[in-house]
Amino acid sequence: MAELPIAPIKRILQNAGAQRVSDDAAVALAKFLEEYGEELASQANKLAKHAGRKTVKADDIALAYRNY
């Protein structure tokens, strides 16, 4: 089961212009976002460790996003 709540995922799809969103579509997007988020978080963690820090900062996330 997805860790992300489905209602906000549905709102994201509706904000993108969808008039109606099925539960299956929201679950599918949530799964993709979780996989992408975990990969991005892993890269950001590697960047923080490379910088000699234990704390992941917003700059690490931004750099990981740009390099992804």
CSV table of C-alpha atoms in Angstrom, one decimal, residues 4-40:
chain,number,residue,atom,x,y,z
A,4,LEU,CA,1.2,8.8,0.4
A,5,PRO,CA,-2.5,9.6,1.1
A,6,ILE,CA,-4.7,9.3,-2.0
A,7,ALA,CA,-6.8,12.5,-1.5
A,8,PRO,CA,-3.9,14.9,-2.0
A,9,ILE,CA,-2.8,12.9,-5.0
A,10,LYS,CA,-6.2,13.3,-6.5
A,11,ARG,CA,-6.1,17.0,-5.9
A,12,ILE,CA,-2.7,17.2,-7.7
A,13,LEU,CA,-4.3,15.5,-10.7
A,14,GLN,CA,-7.3,17.7,-10.6
A,15,ASN,CA,-5.1,20.8,-10.3
A,16,ALA,CA,-3.4,19.6,-13.4
A,17,GLY,CA,-6.8,19.7,-15.2
A,18,ALA,CA,-8.4,16.3,-14.7
A,19,GLN,CA,-12.1,16.6,-14.2
A,20,ARG,CA,-12.5,13.2,-12.5
A,21,VAL,CA,-9.8,10.9,-11.1
A,22,SER,CA,-10.2,7.2,-10.5
A,23,ASP,CA,-8.8,5.7,-7.3
A,24,ASP,CA,-6.6,3.4,-9.5
A,25,ALA,CA,-5.0,6.5,-11.2
A,26,ALA,CA,-4.3,8.2,-7.9
A,27,VAL,CA,-2.7,5.0,-6.5
A,28,ALA,CA,-0.6,4.6,-9.6
A,29,LEU,CA,0.6,8.2,-9.4
A,30,ALA,CA,1.3,7.8,-5.6
A,31,LYS,CA,3.4,4.7,-6.3
A,32,PHE,CA,5.4,6.5,-9.0
A,33,LEU,CA,5.9,9.6,-6.8
A,34,GLU,CA,7.1,7.4,-3.9
A,35,GLU,CA,9.6,5.5,-6.1
A,36,TYR,CA,10.9,8.8,-7.5
A,37,GLY,CA,11.0,10.4,-4.1
A,38,GLU,CA,12.9,7.6,-2.6
A,39,GLU,CA,15.5,7.7,-5.4
A,40,LEU,CA,15.8,11.5,-5.0
